[in-house]
Coordinates of C-alpha atoms in Angstrom, one line a residue:
M1 CA -4.3 -38.7 17.4
A2 CA -6.9 -36.6 15.9
A3 CA -6.0 -33.5 13.8
W4 CA -6.4 -30.1 15.3
S5 CA -9.2 -27.8 14.3
D6 CA -8.8 -24.6 12.2
N7 CA -9.0 -22.3 15.1
E8 CA -6.9 -24.3 17.8
V9 CA -3.3 -23.6 18.4
P10 CA -1.5 -27.0 19.4
T11 CA 0.7 -26.7 22.5
P12 CA 4.4 -27.9 22.4
S13 CA 3.7 -31.1 24.4
E14 CA 0.7 -31.9 21.8
R15 CA 3.1 -31.1 18.9
R16 CA 5.7 -33.5 20.2
S17 CA 3.2 -36.3 20.9
F18 CA 1.6 -35.6 17.5
F19 CA 4.8 -36.1 15.6
R20 CA 6.1 -39.0 17.8
D21 CA 2.9 -40.9 17.1
N22 CA 3.0 -40.2 13.3
D23 CA 6.7 -41.0 13.2
A24 CA 6.1 -44.5 14.6
K25 CA 3.8 -45.4 12.0
S26 CA 4.7 -46.6 8.4
S27 CA 5.2 -43.9 5.8
S28 CA 3.4 -44.0 2.5
R29 CA 3.1 -41.6 -0.6
S30 CA 0.8 -38.6 -0.6
P31 CA -1.7 -38.6 -3.6
S32 CA -0.6 -35.1 -4.2
I33 CA 3.0 -35.7 -4.9
G34 CA 4.6 -37.0 -7.8
S35 CA 6.5 -40.2 -8.2
F36 CA 9.8 -38.4 -7.4
E37 CA 8.8 -36.8 -4.2
I38 CA 8.2 -38.3 -0.9
W39 CA 6.3 -36.2 2.0
P40 CA 7.1 -37.0 5.8
S41 CA 4.8 -39.5 7.4
F42 CA 2.9 -37.1 9.6
L43 CA 1.1 -35.7 6.4
V44 CA 0.1 -39.0 4.8
S45 CA -3.1 -40.8 4.9
K46 CA -3.2 -43.9 7.0
T47 CA -5.3 -47.0 7.2
L48 CA -7.9 -46.8 10.0
P49 CA -9.9 -49.1 11.8
H50 CA -13.5 -49.8 10.5
K51 CA -14.9 -49.1 14.0
I52 CA -14.3 -45.3 13.7
S53 CA -16.7 -43.3 11.4
D54 CA -15.5 -42.9 7.8
K55 CA -16.1 -38.9 7.8
A56 CA -14.4 -38.5 11.1
R57 CA -11.2 -40.5 10.1
D58 CA -11.1 -39.7 6.4
P59 CA -7.6 -40.0 5.2
V60 CA -8.0 -37.0 2.9
I61 CA -9.4 -34.8 5.5
I62 CA -6.9 -35.6 8.0
E63 CA -4.2 -35.0 5.2
R64 CA -5.8 -31.5 4.5
R65 CA -5.8 -30.6 8.3
N66 CA -2.1 -31.8 8.6
L67 CA -1.2 -29.4 5.8
V68 CA -3.1 -26.4 7.2
N69 CA -1.7 -27.1 10.7
I70 CA 2.0 -27.4 9.5
S71 CA 1.4 -24.4 7.4
K72 CA 0.1 -22.3 10.3
L73 CA 3.5 -23.3 12.3
I74 CA 5.8 -22.5 9.4
V75 CA 4.2 -19.2 8.7
K76 CA 4.3 -18.1 12.2
E77 CA 7.8 -19.2 12.6
L78 CA 8.8 -17.3 9.3
I79 CA 7.0 -14.1 10.6
E80 CA 8.6 -14.4 14.1
T81 CA 12.2 -15.0 12.6
S82 CA 11.8 -12.2 9.9
I83 CA 10.9 -9.6 12.8
K84 CA 13.9 -10.8 14.9
Y85 CA 16.2 -10.6 12.0
G86 CA 15.0 -7.4 10.3
R87 CA 12.2 -8.9 8.0
M88 CA 14.6 -8.9 5.0
L89 CA 15.0 -12.6 4.2
D90 CA 17.1 -14.3 1.4
S91 CA 17.2 -17.8 -0.2
D92 CA 19.5 -19.1 2.7
H93 CA 16.8 -18.5 5.2
M94 CA 15.8 -21.9 6.4
P95 CA 12.2 -21.2 7.4
L96 CA 11.7 -19.5 4.1
Q97 CA 12.8 -22.6 2.4
H98 CA 10.4 -25.0 4.5
F99 CA 7.5 -22.4 3.5
F100 CA 8.3 -23.0 -0.1
I101 CA 8.2 -26.7 0.3
V102 CA 4.9 -26.8 2.2
L103 CA 3.3 -24.3 -0.1
E104 CA 4.3 -26.6 -3.1
H105 CA 2.6 -29.4 -1.4
V106 CA -0.5 -27.5 -0.5
L107 CA -0.8 -26.4 -4.1
R108 CA -0.2 -29.8 -5.5
H109 CA -2.6 -31.6 -2.9
G110 CA -5.4 -33.4 -5.1
L111 CA -3.7 -32.4 -8.6
R112 CA -5.3 -34.7 -11.2
P113 CA -3.1 -37.2 -12.9
K114 CA -2.9 -37.6 -16.6
K115 CA -5.8 -39.3 -18.5
G116 CA -4.3 -42.2 -20.3
L117 CA -0.9 -42.9 -21.6
L118 CA -1.0 -40.2 -24.3
G119 CA -3.2 -37.7 -22.3
P120 CA -1.7 -34.3 -21.2
K121 CA -0.5 -34.3 -17.7
K122 CA -1.9 -31.8 -15.3
E123 CA 1.1 -29.5 -14.0
L124 CA 1.1 -26.7 -11.4
W125 CA 2.8 -24.4 -13.8
D126 CA -0.1 -24.7 -16.2
L127 CA -2.5 -23.7 -13.2
L128 CA -0.4 -20.7 -12.3
Q129 CA -0.4 -19.3 -16.0
W130 CA -4.2 -18.8 -15.5
V131 CA -3.5 -15.8 -13.0
E132 CA -2.3 -13.5 -15.7
K133 CA -5.7 -14.0 -17.6
F134 CA -7.5 -12.6 -14.5
T135 CA -5.2 -9.8 -13.5
T136 CA -2.7 -7.9 -15.5
E137 CA -0.2 -7.7 -12.4
A138 CA 0.8 -11.1 -13.0
Q139 CA 1.9 -10.8 -16.6
D140 CA 5.3 -9.5 -15.7
I141 CA 6.3 -12.3 -13.2
T142 CA 4.8 -14.9 -15.6
S143 CA 6.7 -13.4 -18.7
S144 CA 9.9 -13.3 -16.5
V145 CA 9.5 -17.1 -15.5
R146 CA 9.3 -18.1 -19.1
D147 CA 12.4 -16.3 -20.1
L148 CA 14.5 -17.7 -17.2
P149 CA 17.6 -19.5 -19.0
T150 CA 18.2 -21.7 -15.9
V151 CA 14.9 -23.2 -15.4
R152 CA 13.9 -26.3 -17.6
T153 CA 11.2 -28.2 -16.1
Q154 CA 7.4 -27.3 -15.5
M155 CA 7.8 -27.7 -11.7
G156 CA 11.0 -25.4 -11.7
R157 CA 8.9 -22.6 -13.5
A158 CA 6.1 -22.9 -10.8
R159 CA 8.7 -22.7 -7.9
A160 CA 10.2 -19.4 -9.5
W161 CA 6.9 -18.1 -10.1
L162 CA 5.8 -18.6 -6.5
R163 CA 9.1 -16.8 -5.2
L164 CA 8.5 -13.7 -7.5
A165 CA 5.0 -13.5 -6.3
L166 CA 6.1 -13.7 -2.8
M167 CA 8.6 -10.8 -3.5
Q168 CA 5.8 -9.0 -5.3
K169 CA 3.7 -9.4 -2.0
K170 CA 0.7 -10.5 -4.2
L171 CA 0.8 -14.3 -3.5
A172 CA -2.3 -14.3 -1.3
D173 CA -4.2 -12.2 -3.8
Y174 CA -3.2 -14.4 -6.9
L175 CA -4.3 -17.6 -4.8
K176 CA -7.6 -15.8 -3.8
I177 CA -8.2 -15.1 -7.5
L178 CA -7.7 -18.8 -8.3
I179 CA -10.0 -19.8 -5.6
D180 CA -12.6 -17.3 -6.8
H181 CA -12.6 -19.3 -10.2
R182 CA -12.9 -22.6 -8.6
D183 CA -15.8 -23.7 -10.6
D184 CA -14.3 -22.9 -14.1
V185 CA -10.6 -23.4 -13.6
L186 CA -9.6 -25.3 -10.6
C187 CA -12.1 -28.2 -11.3
D188 CA -10.2 -29.0 -14.4
F189 CA -6.8 -29.4 -12.4
F190 CA -7.8 -30.8 -9.1
E191 CA -9.9 -33.6 -7.6
P192 CA -13.0 -32.5 -5.6
D193 CA -11.7 -33.3 -2.4
A194 CA -8.3 -31.5 -2.9
L195 CA -7.2 -28.7 -0.5
L196 CA -7.7 -25.7 -2.8
M197 CA -11.3 -27.0 -3.6
S198 CA -12.2 -27.1 0.1
D199 CA -13.0 -24.5 2.6
E200 CA -9.5 -24.7 4.0
A201 CA -8.3 -22.8 1.2
I202 CA -9.4 -19.7 2.6
I203 CA -7.3 -20.3 5.6
I204 CA -4.2 -20.7 3.5
V205 CA -5.0 -17.4 1.8
G206 CA -5.2 -15.8 5.2
L207 CA -2.0 -17.2 6.3
L208 CA -0.4 -15.7 3.1
V209 CA -1.8 -12.3 3.6
G210 CA 0.4 -12.1 6.9
L211 CA 3.5 -12.6 4.8
N212 CA 2.9 -9.2 3.2
V213 CA 4.9 -7.6 6.0
I214 CA 8.0 -9.6 5.0
D215 CA 10.5 -8.2 2.6
C216 CA 12.3 -10.9 0.5
N217 CA 15.5 -10.8 -1.6
L218 CA 15.4 -13.9 -3.8
C219 CA 17.7 -14.5 -6.8
V220 CA 15.8 -17.1 -8.8
K221 CA 18.6 -17.3 -11.4
E222 CA 21.1 -18.6 -9.1
E223 CA 18.9 -21.3 -7.4
D224 CA 18.3 -24.9 -8.8
L225 CA 14.6 -24.9 -9.0
D226 CA 14.5 -28.0 -11.2
C227 CA 16.0 -30.3 -8.6
Q228 CA 14.0 -32.1 -5.7
Q229 CA 13.6 -29.7 -2.6
G230 CA 15.1 -30.5 0.6
V231 CA 14.0 -32.0 3.9
I232 CA 12.2 -29.8 6.7
D233 CA 13.8 -29.9 10.0
F234 CA 10.7 -29.9 12.4
S235 CA 12.7 -29.3 15.4
L236 CA 12.7 -25.6 14.7
Y237 CA 8.9 -25.6 15.1
L238 CA 8.8 -27.8 18.3
R239 CA 10.4 -25.5 20.7
S240 CA 8.2 -24.0 23.4
S241 CA 7.6 -20.2 24.1
H242 CA 10.0 -20.4 27.2
H243 CA 12.8 -21.2 25.3
T244 CA 12.3 -18.2 22.8
S245 CA 12.0 -15.8 25.6
V246 CA 15.3 -16.8 27.3
G247 CA 18.2 -14.7 26.6
D248 CA 16.4 -11.5 25.6
S249 CA 17.7 -8.4 27.1
P250 CA 16.1 -5.0 27.5
E251 CA 18.4 -3.4 25.0
E252 CA 17.5 -6.0 22.4
D253 CA 13.8 -5.5 23.1
S254 CA 14.3 -1.6 22.7
D255 CA 16.2 -2.2 19.4
L256 CA 13.5 -4.5 18.2
D257 CA 10.8 -2.1 19.1
N258 CA 12.5 0.7 17.2
M259 CA 13.2 -1.5 14.1
T260 CA 9.5 -2.6 14.3
T261 CA 8.4 1.1 14.5
V262 CA 10.6 2.1 11.5
L263 CA 9.6 -1.0 9.5
D264 CA 5.7 -0.2 10.2
Q265 CA 6.4 3.4 8.9
K266 CA 8.0 2.0 5.8
N267 CA 5.1 -0.5 5.1
Y268 CA 2.9 2.3 5.5
I269 CA 4.5 4.7 3.1
E270 CA 4.6 1.6 0.6
E271 CA 0.9 1.0 1.1
L272 CA 0.3 4.7 0.5
N273 CA 2.4 4.7 -2.6
R274 CA 0.5 1.8 -3.8
H275 CA -2.8 3.6 -3.3
L276 CA -1.5 6.5 -5.2
N277 CA -0.4 4.3 -8.1
A278 CA -3.6 2.7 -8.3
T279 CA -5.2 6.1 -8.4
V280 CA -2.9 7.3 -11.1
A281 CA -3.8 4.1 -12.9
N282 CA -7.4 4.7 -12.5
L283 CA -7.2 8.4 -13.8
Q284 CA -5.1 7.0 -16.9
A285 CA -7.9 4.5 -17.6
K286 CA -10.3 7.2 -17.4
V287 CA -8.5 9.6 -19.7
E288 CA -8.1 6.7 -22.1
S289 CA -11.8 6.0 -22.3
L290 CA -12.4 9.6 -22.7
T291 CA -10.1 9.8 -25.6
T292 CA -11.8 6.8 -27.3
T293 CA -15.2 8.5 -26.6
N294 CA -13.9 11.8 -28.1
A295 CA -12.7 9.9 -31.2
L296 CA -15.9 8.0 -31.6
M297 CA -17.9 11.4 -31.2
K298 CA -15.7 12.8 -33.9
E299 CA -16.5 9.9 -36.1
D300 CA -20.2 10.3 -35.4
L301 CA -20.0 14.1 -36.3
A302 CA -18.1 13.5 -39.6
I303 CA -20.9 11.0 -40.5
A304 CA -23.5 13.4 -39.6
K305 CA -22.0 16.0 -42.0
K306 CA -21.8 13.7 -44.7
N307 CA -25.5 12.9 -44.2
I308 CA -26.3 16.6 -44.2
M309 CA -24.2 17.1 -47.6
A310 CA -25.9 14.1 -49.1
I311 CA -29.5 15.4 -48.0
T312 CA -28.6 19.0 -49.4
E313 CA -27.8 17.4 -52.7
E314 CA -30.7 15.3 -52.8
N315 CA -32.8 18.3 -52.2
A316 CA -31.1 20.3 -54.9
Y317 CA -31.7 17.4 -57.2
L318 CA -35.4 17.2 -56.2
K319 CA -35.7 21.0 -57.0
A320 CA -34.4 20.4 -60.3
D321 CA -36.7 17.4 -61.1
K322 CA -39.5 19.6 -59.8
K323 CA -38.8 22.5 -62.4
L324 CA -38.5 20.0 -65.3
D325 CA -41.8 18.3 -64.2
T326 CA -43.7 21.7 -64.3
I327 CA -42.5 22.3 -67.9
S328 CA -43.2 18.8 -69.3
E329 CA -46.4 17.6 -67.5
K330 CA -49.8 19.2 -67.2
A331 CA -51.1 21.6 -64.6
E332 CA -53.1 19.1 -62.6
E333 CA -50.0 16.8 -62.5
D334 CA -48.0 19.7 -61.7
S335 CA -50.1 20.6 -58.9
S336 CA -50.1 17.2 -57.4
K337 CA -46.4 16.8 -57.8
E338 CA -45.9 20.3 -56.2
K339 CA -47.9 19.0 -53.1
E340 CA -45.8 15.9 -53.0
M341 CA -42.7 17.8 -53.4
A342 CA -43.6 20.2 -51.0
K343 CA -44.3 17.4 -48.4
E344 CA -41.1 15.9 -49.4
I345 CA -39.3 19.2 -48.9
E346 CA -41.0 19.7 -45.4
R347 CA -40.0 16.2 -44.5
L348 CA -36.3 16.8 -45.8
K349 CA -36.4 20.2 -43.8
L350 CA -37.4 18.4 -40.5
E351 CA -34.8 15.9 -41.2
L352 CA -32.3 18.6 -41.9
E353 CA -33.2 20.4 -38.6
A354 CA -33.0 17.1 -36.7
E355 CA -29.6 16.5 -38.1
K356 CA -28.5 20.1 -37.3
K357 CA -29.9 19.6 -33.8
K358 CA -28.1 16.5 -33.5
S359 CA -25.0 17.8 -34.7
T360 CA -25.1 20.7 -32.2
E361 CA -25.7 18.4 -29.4
V362 CA -22.8 16.2 -30.4
Q363 CA -20.7 19.2 -30.8
H364 CA -21.6 20.2 -27.3
E365 CA -20.7 16.8 -25.8
L366 CA -17.5 17.1 -27.5
D367 CA -16.8 20.3 -26.2
L368 CA -17.7 19.0 -22.7
Q369 CA -15.7 15.9 -23.0
I370 CA -12.7 18.0 -23.9
S371 CA -13.0 20.1 -21.0
L372 CA -13.4 17.1 -18.8
K373 CA -10.3 15.7 -20.4
A374 CA -8.4 19.0 -19.6
E375 CA -9.6 18.9 -16.0
M376 CA -8.5 15.3 -15.7
E377 CA -5.0 16.3 -17.1
V378 CA -4.7 19.0 -14.6
A379 CA -5.7 16.8 -11.8
M380 CA -3.1 14.2 -12.7
K381 CA -0.4 17.0 -12.9
L382 CA -1.4 18.2 -9.5
L383 CA -1.3 14.5 -8.2
E384 CA 2.1 14.0 -9.7
K385 CA 3.4 17.4 -8.3
D386 CA 2.0 16.4 -5.0
I387 CA 3.7 13.1 -5.0
H388 CA 7.0 14.6 -5.9
D389 CA 6.6 17.3 -3.2
K390 CA 5.9 14.6 -0.6
Q391 CA 8.9 12.7 -1.8
D392 CA 11.2 15.7 -1.6
T393 CA 9.9 16.5 1.8
I394 CA 10.6 13.0 3.1
I395 CA 14.2 13.2 1.6
S396 CA 14.8 16.5 3.0
L397 CA 13.4 15.6 6.5
R398 CA 15.9 12.6 6.5
R399 CA 18.7 14.6 5.6
Q400 CA 17.9 17.3 8.4
L401 CA 17.5 14.3 10.8
D402 CA 20.9 13.0 9.8
D403 CA 22.4 16.6 10.3
I404 CA 20.8 17.0 13.6
K405 CA 22.1 13.6 14.7
Q406 CA 25.7 14.7 13.7
I407 CA 25.3 18.1 15.3
N408 CA 24.3 16.4 18.6
L409 CA 27.3 14.2 18.5
D410 CA 29.7 17.2 17.8
M411 CA 28.0 19.1 20.7
Y412 CA 28.4 16.1 23.1
R413 CA 32.0 15.7 22.3
K414 CA 32.7 19.3 22.6
L415 CA 30.8 19.3 26.0
Q416 CA 33.0 16.4 27.1
E417 CA 36.1 18.4 26.1
C418 CA 35.1 21.6 28.0
E419 CA 34.3 19.5 31.1
I420 CA 37.7 18.0 31.1
E421 CA 39.3 21.4 30.5
L422 CA 37.1 23.1 33.2
T423 CA 38.2 20.4 35.6
E424 CA 42.0 21.0 34.9
K425 CA 41.4 24.7 35.1
G426 CA 39.7 24.3 38.5
E427 CA 42.7 22.1 39.8
M428 CA 45.3 24.7 38.7
V429 CA 43.1 27.6 40.4
T430 CA 43.1 25.5 43.5
R431 CA 46.8 25.0 43.5
L432 CA 47.6 28.6 42.7
H433 CA 45.2 29.7 45.6
N434 CA 47.3 27.4 48.0
K435 CA 50.5 28.8 46.8
T436 CA 49.1 32.4 47.4
M437 CA 48.2 31.4 50.9
Q438 CA 51.7 30.2 51.6
I439 CA 53.2 33.2 50.2
G440 CA 51.0 35.3 52.2
Q441 CA 52.1 33.6 55.3
L442 CA 55.7 34.1 54.4
L443 CA 55.1 37.8 53.8
D444 CA 53.3 38.0 57.2
G445 CA 56.2 36.4 59.0
L446 CA 58.7 38.7 57.1
K447 CA 56.8 41.7 58.4
K448 CA 56.7 40.5 61.9
C449 CA 60.6 39.8 61.9
Q450 CA 61.0 43.6 60.7
E451 CA 58.8 45.1 63.3
K452 CA 60.5 43.5 66.2
P453 CA 62.8 46.1 68.0
K454 CA 66.7 45.8 67.6
P455 CA 68.6 44.9 70.8
I456 CA 70.8 47.7 72.2
Y457 CA 74.4 46.8 73.0
K458 CA 76.1 48.8 76.0
K459 CA 79.9 49.7 75.7

């Protein structure tokens, strides 16, 4: 069965037939995997008939497409399950384990073997260490992986690095940096037909960008990253969309919508905080550059002052020589030397004026830079104050929201109690009214009895 194109999404029936056809074939070893790891048969190249064109049935191209397609399925399943279960994933989450297994094979696809028996072996960890040379954000996780006491192998360090990069939400950015340096870095580690050397690498980067909405809580110290990774259960990715929709209630949908809204707001605040941190970092870099420029200008000013003092001393020395020459030499020689001395003095005066002008300009530039530095410090303080105010406002709003919720609950509880009490009092009033009616009837009867004339008995 031919591999799907990059823009096509396979249906569940196509997936089942694809996996069934590949399971029926004999399994072999992928060229991108070491001698101790075996990849499932549907990602491995097969021997094809010679009648089909070599380009259309190239095993390496099919293998790359299979890796891209299974990456799409696993990333989609990972995002869906993360949204369903709250987007906070840990090491026990099965789709996340499958994602790291597939990502490892994607990164190791087409990795060059070692040259000769004594040549160095190309490891994935050696490639990942290049990232910190292009961006300073990767230095922290790289140094943390080097200092891990529980990881001993190169492959274990690479796995720990990938997990820390995912928690940092920079995995797609780091992979994009490596792809941008394809000609000067990746060509030394991979074969020309490797996945990272092809155009499909951009698709992998796009898939990894979607994982930035997921929050992961992974403890790399407690995981055994040196041993062989587990086996993928592909039944998780073969279910249809109908099965996923059965059993969902409106209450679960509303809870999911509310959770999605809250998490989207959280991601927006994190993105805003990231932009503010980048702005502060840029301002700090500008302040450092201005400080360096200020120090260089001070050094130039000191050098200019030294030159002025040297020229002044030389001028005094020349004047003394001129007086000695006027006494010892003849009038004609004195006149010629006086002319030369006058020219030299004029030249020195011009140089002195030029140096003074340059010193004035340097001092003016220094004052300007100092004022700019003061303005930058004020701007930084204002930004920090604004950030703190916004954080305090957010905290106070959250507290007010909690207080309002508690007040609403108390008011609702009191309202229920009042309704119950009002109902009881209404029933009591009804009973009292009935009793009043009965007493009134009795009183009326007694009055009628009293008003009847008494009978007269005759003697």
